[in-house]
mmCIF file of C-alpha atoms in Angstrom:
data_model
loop_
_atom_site.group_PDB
_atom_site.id
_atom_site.type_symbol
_atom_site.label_atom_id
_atom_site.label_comp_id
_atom_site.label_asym_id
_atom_site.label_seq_id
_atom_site.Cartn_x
_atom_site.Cartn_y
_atom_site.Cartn_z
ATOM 1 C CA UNK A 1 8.639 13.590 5.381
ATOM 2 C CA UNK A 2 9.166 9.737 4.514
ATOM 3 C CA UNK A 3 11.010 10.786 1.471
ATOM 4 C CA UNK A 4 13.126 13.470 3.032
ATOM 5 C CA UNK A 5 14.317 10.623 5.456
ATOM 6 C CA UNK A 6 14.757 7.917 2.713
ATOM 7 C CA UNK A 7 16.693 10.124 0.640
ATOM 8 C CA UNK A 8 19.464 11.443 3.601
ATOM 9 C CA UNK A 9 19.982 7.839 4.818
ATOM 10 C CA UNK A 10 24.259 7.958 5.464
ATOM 11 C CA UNK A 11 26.898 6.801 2.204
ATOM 12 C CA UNK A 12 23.231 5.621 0.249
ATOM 13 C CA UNK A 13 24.450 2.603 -2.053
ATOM 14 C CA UNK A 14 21.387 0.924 -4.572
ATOM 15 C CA UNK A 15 21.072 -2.077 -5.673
ATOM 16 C CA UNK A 16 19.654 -0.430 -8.921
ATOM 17 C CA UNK A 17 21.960 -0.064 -12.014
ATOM 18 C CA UNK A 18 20.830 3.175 -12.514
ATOM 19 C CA UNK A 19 23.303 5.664 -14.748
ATOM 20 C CA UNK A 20 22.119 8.258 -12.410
ATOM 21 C CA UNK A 21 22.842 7.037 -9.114
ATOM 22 C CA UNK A 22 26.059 8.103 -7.433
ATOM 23 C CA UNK A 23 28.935 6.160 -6.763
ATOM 24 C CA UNK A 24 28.264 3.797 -4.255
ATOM 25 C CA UNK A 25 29.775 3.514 -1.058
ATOM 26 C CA UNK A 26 28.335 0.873 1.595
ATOM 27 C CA UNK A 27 25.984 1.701 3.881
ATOM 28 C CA UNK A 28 25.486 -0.146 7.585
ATOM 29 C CA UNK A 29 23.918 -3.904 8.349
ATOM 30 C CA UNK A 30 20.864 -4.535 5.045
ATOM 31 C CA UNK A 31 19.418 -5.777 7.679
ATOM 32 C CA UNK A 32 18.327 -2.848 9.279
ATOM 33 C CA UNK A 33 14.606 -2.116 9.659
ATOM 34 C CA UNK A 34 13.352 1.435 9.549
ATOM 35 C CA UNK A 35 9.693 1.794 10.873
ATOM 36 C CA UNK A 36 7.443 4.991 9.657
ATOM 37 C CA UNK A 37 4.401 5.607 12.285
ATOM 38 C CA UNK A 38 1.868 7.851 11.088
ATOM 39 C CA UNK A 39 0.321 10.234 13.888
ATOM 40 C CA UNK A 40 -3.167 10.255 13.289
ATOM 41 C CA UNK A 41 -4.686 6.364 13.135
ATOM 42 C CA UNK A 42 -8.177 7.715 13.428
ATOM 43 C CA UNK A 43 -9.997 4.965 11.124
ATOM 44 C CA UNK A 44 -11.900 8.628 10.000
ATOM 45 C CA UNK A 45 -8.449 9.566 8.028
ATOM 46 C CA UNK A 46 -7.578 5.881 6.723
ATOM 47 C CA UNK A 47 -9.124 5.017 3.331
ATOM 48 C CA UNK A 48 -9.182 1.507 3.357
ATOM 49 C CA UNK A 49 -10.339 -0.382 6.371
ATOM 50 C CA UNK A 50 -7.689 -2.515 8.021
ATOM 51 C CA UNK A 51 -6.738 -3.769 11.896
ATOM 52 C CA UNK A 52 -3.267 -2.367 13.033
ATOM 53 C CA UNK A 53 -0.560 -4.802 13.477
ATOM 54 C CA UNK A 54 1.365 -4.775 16.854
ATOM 55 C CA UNK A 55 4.762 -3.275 16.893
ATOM 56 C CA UNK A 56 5.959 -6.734 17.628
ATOM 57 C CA UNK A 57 4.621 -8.256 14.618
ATOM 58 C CA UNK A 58 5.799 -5.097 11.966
ATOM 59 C CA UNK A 59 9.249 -5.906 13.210
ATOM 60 C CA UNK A 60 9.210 -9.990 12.817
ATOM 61 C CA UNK A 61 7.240 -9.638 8.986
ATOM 62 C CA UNK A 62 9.876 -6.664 8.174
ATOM 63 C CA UNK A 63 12.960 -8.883 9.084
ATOM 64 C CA UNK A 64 11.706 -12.116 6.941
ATOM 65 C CA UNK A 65 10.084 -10.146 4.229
ATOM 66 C CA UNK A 66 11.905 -6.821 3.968
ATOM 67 C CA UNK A 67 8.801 -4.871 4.394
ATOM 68 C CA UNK A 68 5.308 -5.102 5.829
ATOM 69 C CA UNK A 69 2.393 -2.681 6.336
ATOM 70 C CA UNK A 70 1.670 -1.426 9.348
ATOM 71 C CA UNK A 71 -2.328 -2.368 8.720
ATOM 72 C CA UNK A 72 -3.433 -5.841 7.536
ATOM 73 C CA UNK A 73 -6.832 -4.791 4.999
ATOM 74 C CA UNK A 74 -10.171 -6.656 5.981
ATOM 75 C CA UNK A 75 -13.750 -6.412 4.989
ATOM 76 C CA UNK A 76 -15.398 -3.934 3.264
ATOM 77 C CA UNK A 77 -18.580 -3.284 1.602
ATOM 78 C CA UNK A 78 -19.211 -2.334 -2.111
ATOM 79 C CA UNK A 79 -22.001 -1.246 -4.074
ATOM 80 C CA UNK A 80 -21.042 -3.349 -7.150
ATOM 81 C CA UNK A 81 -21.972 -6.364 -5.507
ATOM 82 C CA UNK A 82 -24.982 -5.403 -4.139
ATOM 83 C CA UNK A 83 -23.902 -4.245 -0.666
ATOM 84 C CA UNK A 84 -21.934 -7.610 -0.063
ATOM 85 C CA UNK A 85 -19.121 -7.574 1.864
ATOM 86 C CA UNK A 86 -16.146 -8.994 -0.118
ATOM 87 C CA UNK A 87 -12.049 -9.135 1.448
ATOM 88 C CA UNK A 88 -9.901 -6.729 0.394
ATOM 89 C CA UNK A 89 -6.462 -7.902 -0.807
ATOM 90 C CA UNK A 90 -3.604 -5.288 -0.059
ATOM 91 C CA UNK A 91 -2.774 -6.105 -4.036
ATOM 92 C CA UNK A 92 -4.015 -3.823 -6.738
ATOM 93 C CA UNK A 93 -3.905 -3.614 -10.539
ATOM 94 C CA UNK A 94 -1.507 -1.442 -11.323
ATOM 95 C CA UNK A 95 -3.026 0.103 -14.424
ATOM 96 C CA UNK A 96 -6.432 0.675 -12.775
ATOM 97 C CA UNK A 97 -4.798 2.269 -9.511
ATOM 98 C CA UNK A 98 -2.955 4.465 -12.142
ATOM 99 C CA UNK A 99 -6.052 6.092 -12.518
ATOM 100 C CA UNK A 100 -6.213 7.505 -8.945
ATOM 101 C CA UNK A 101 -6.393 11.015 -8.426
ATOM 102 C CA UNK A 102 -7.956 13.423 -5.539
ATOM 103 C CA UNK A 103 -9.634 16.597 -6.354
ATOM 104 C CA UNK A 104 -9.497 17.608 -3.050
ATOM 105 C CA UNK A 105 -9.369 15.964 0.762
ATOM 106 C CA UNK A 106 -10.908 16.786 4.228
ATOM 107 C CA UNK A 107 -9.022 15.945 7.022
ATOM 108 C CA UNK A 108 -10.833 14.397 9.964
ATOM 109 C CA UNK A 109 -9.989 15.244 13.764
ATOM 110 C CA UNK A 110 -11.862 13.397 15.686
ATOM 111 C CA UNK A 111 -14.347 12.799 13.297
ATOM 112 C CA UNK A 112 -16.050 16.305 14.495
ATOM 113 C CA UNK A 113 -12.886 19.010 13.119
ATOM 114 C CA UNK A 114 -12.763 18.878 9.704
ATOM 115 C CA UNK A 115 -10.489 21.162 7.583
ATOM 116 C CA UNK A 116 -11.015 21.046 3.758
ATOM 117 C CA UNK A 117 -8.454 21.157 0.863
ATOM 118 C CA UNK A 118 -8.839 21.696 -2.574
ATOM 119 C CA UNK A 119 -8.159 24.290 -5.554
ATOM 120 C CA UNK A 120 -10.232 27.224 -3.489
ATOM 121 C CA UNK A 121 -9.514 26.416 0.535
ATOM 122 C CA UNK A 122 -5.529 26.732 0.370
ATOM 123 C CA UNK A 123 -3.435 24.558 2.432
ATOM 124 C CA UNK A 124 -1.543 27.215 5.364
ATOM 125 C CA UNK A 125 1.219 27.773 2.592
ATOM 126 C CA UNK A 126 -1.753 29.504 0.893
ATOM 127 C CA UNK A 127 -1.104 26.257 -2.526
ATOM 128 C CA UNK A 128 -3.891 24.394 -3.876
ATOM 129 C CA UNK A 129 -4.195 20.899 -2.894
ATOM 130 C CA UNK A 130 -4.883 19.217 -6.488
ATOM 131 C CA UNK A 131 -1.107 18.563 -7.958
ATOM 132 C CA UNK A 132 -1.766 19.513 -11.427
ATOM 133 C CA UNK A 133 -1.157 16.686 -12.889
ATOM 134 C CA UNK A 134 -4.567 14.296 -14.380
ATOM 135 C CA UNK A 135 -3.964 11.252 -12.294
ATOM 136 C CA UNK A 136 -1.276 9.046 -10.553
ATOM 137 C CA UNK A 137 -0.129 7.923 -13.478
ATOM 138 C CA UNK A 138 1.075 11.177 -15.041
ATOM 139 C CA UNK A 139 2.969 11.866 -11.289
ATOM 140 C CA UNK A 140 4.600 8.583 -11.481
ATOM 141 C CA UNK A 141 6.025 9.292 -14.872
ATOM 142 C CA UNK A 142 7.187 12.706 -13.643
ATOM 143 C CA UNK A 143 9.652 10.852 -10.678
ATOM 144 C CA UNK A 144 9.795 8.577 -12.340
ATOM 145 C CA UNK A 145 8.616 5.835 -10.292
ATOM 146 C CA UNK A 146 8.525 2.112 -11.707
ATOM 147 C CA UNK A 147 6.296 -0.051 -9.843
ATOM 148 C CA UNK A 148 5.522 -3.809 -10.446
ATOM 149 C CA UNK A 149 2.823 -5.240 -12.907
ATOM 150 C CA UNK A 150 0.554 -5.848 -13.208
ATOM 151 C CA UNK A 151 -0.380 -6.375 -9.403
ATOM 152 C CA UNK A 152 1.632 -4.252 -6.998
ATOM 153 C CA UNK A 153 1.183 -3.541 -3.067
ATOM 154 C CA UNK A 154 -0.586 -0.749 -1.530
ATOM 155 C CA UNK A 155 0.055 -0.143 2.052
ATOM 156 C CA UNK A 156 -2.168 2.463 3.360
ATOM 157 C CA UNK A 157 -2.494 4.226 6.581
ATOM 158 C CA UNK A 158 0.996 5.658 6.589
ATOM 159 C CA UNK A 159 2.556 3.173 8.999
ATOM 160 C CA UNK A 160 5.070 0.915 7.448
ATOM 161 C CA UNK A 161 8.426 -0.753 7.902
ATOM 162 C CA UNK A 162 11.438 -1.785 5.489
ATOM 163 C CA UNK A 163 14.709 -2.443 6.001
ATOM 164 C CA UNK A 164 18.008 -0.926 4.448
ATOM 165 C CA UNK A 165 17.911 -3.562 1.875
ATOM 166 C CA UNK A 166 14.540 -2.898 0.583
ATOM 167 C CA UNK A 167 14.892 0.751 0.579
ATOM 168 C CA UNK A 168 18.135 0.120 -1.517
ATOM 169 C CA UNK A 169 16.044 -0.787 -4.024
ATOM 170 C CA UNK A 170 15.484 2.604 -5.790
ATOM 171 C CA UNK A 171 18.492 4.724 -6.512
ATOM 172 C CA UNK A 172 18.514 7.110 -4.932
ATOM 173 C CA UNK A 173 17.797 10.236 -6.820
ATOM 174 C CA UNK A 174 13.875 8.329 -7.073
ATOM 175 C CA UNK A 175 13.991 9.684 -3.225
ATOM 176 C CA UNK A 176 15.429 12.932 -3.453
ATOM 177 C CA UNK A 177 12.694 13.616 -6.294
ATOM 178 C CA UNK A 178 10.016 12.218 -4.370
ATOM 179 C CA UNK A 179 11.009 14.876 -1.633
ATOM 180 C CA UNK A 180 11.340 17.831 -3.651
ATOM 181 C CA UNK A 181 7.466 16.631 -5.246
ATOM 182 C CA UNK A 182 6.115 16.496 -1.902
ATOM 183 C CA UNK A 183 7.781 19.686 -0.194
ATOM 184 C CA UNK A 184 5.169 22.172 -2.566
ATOM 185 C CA UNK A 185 2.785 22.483 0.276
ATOM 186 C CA UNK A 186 2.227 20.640 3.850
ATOM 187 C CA UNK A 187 -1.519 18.715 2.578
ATOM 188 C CA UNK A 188 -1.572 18.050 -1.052
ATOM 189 C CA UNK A 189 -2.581 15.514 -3.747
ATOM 190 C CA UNK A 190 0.674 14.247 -3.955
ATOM 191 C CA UNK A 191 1.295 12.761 -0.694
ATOM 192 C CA UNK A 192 -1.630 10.687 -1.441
ATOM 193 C CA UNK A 193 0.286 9.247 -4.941
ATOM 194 C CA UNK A 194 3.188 8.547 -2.486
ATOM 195 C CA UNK A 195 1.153 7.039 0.166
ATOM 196 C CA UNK A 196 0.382 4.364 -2.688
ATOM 197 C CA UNK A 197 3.886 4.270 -3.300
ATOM 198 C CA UNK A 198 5.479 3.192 -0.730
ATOM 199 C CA UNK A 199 4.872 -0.231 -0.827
ATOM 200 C CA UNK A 200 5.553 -1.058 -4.512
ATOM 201 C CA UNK A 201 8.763 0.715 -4.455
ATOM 202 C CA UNK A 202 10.080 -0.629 -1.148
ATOM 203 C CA UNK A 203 8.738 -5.110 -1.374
ATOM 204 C CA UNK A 204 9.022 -7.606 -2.992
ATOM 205 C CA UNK A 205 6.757 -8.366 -6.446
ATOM 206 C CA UNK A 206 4.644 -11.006 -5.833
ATOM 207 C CA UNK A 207 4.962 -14.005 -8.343
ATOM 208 C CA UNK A 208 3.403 -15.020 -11.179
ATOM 209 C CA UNK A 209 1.585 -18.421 -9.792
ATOM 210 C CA UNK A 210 0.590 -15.759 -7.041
ATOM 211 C CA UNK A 211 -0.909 -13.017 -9.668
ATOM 212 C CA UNK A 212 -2.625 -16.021 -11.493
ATOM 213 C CA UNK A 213 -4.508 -16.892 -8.201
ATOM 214 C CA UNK A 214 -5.249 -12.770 -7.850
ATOM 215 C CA UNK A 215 -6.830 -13.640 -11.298
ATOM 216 C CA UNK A 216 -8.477 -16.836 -10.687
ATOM 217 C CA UNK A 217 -10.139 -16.082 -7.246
ATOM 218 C CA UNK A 218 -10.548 -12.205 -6.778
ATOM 219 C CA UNK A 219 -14.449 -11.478 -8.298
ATOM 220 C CA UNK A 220 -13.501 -8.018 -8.305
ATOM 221 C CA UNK A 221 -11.574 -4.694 -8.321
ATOM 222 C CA UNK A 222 -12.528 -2.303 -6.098
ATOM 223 C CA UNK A 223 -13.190 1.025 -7.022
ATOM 224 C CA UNK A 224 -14.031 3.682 -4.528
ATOM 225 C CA UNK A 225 -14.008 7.459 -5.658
ATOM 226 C CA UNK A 226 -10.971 9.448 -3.916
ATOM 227 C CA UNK A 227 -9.943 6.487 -2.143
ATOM 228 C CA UNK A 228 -9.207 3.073 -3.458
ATOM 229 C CA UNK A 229 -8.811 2.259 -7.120
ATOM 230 C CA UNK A 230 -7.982 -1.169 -8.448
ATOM 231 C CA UNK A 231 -8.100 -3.531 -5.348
ATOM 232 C CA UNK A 232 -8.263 -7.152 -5.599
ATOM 233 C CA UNK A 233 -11.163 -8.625 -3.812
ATOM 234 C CA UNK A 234 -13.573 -11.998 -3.259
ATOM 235 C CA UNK A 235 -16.563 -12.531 -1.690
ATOM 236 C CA UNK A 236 -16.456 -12.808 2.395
ATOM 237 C CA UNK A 237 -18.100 -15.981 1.934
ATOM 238 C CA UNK A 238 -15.727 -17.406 -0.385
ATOM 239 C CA UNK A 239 -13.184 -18.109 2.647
ATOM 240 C CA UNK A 240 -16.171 -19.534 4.865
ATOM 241 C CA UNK A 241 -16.499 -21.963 1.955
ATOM 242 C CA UNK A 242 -12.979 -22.794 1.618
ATOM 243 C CA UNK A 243 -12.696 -23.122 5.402
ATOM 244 C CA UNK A 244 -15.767 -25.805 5.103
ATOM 245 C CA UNK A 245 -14.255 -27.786 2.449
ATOM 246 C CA UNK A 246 -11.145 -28.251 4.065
ATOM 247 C CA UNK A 247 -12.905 -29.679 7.082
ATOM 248 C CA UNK A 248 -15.150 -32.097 4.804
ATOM 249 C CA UNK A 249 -11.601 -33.393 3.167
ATOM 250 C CA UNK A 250 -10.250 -34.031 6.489
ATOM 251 C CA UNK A 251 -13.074 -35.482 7.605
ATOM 252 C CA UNK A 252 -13.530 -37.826 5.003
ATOM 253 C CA UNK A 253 -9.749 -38.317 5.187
ATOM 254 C CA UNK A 254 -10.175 -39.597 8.883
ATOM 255 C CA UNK A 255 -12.737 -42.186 7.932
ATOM 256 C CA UNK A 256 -10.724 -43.420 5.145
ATOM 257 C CA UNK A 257 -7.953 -44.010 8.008
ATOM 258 C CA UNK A 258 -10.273 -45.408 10.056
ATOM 259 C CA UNK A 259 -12.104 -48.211 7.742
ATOM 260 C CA UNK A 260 -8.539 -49.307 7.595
ATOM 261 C CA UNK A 261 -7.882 -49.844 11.010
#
């Protein structure tokens, strides 16, 4: 798993000042990007709806930014505003999308073989999908996991990349609990809390003139049962708008320059 891997990276030294991490020894160039490719990009098995960046572009983002997700969010349609289609941001509020849980999940095959998971149909090591704990909140606490607030990064589809630095971030006995939590069965709830992990743990928090426009513009947060809880989102026309009203400014801006002439 992601974790396993993140957690048996060579001489592991945080950046954390955490009284539990080890003593640190330096590990290779920060610099260093480490790409995680899911196997299964069906758009049946992805909960929020997103284009795929190239290869090319995950590695350029992950160098300047330290991470990036493998899939960029678009448009998506919600019944709390009406059946509009509003843009999804990859940001979410944290307390709301501490709320998340997942009974139970079918996996999609080619949208035609389905297997089911939940407390009754057993994952193959014959243990129940739900985690047993109430939400994502209550697993967080049990790592524990500290992610940014109030808005933090979601990155879903299971394709992402960070470099050493990034990863660094945690000490590393966050990992090596992380593994042991999702080792209890091959498809359970918990991957799902980590899959909403990833990204909060591993970039950088946004800041806070950045959260205030999250505030000011988003009309907004996205709930969708099993699935997404707590996205920021506005109004597809909203950019159209925005996109117009630039173009009047610089049109009026050319005239100005031109009556001078």
């Amino acid at each position: 798993s992601y974790a396993y891997y993140l957690s048996h990276l060579p001489n592991y030294q945080s950046s954390s000042n955490s009284p539990t991490e080890q003593t640190p020894i330096q590990i290779g160039d920060d610099k260093e990007i480490h790409v995680f490719l899911k196997d299964d990009r069906d758009s049946a098995s992805i909960h929020q709806p997103g284009s795929w960046r190239s290869l090319h572009e995950i590695l350029r983002i992950s160098s300047e930014r330290g991470f990036v997700c493998g899939m960029e969010p678009r448009g998506f349609w919600t019944k709390t505003m009406k059946r509009k289609r509003v843009l999804l941001s990859a940001y979410h509020n944290t307390e709301r999308l501490s709320q998340f849980s997942m009974a139970e999940y079918t996996s999609k095959v080619g949208r035609k073989n389905q297997v089911k998971y939940d407390s009754l149909n057993q994952t193959k090591e014959e243990r129940p999908f739900p985690s047993g704990f109430r939400n994502y909140g209550e697993w967080q606490a049990s790592i524990p996991l500290e992610l940014p607030h109030p808005a933090t990064e979601v990155c879903y589809g299971g394709s992402f990349a960070a470099t050493t630095q990034s990863v660094k971030r945690q000490a590393l006995h966050v990992w090596q609990t992380m593994e042991k939590s999702l080792s209890r069965a091959d498809n359970l709830e918990e991957g799902h809390f980590a899959e909403r992990s990833w990204a909060g743990l591993m970039s950088n928090p946004i800041e806070d003139y950045q959260i205030q426009a999250l505030r000011d513009y988003s009309t907004e947060e996205v709930f969708v049962s099993s699935s997404i809880c707590g996205a920021f989102a506005i109004p597809r026309n909203m950019r159209v708008m925005k996109n117009r009203q630039q173009q009047q400014r610089e049109e009026r801006i050319q005239q100005a320059v031109l009556s001078t002439q």
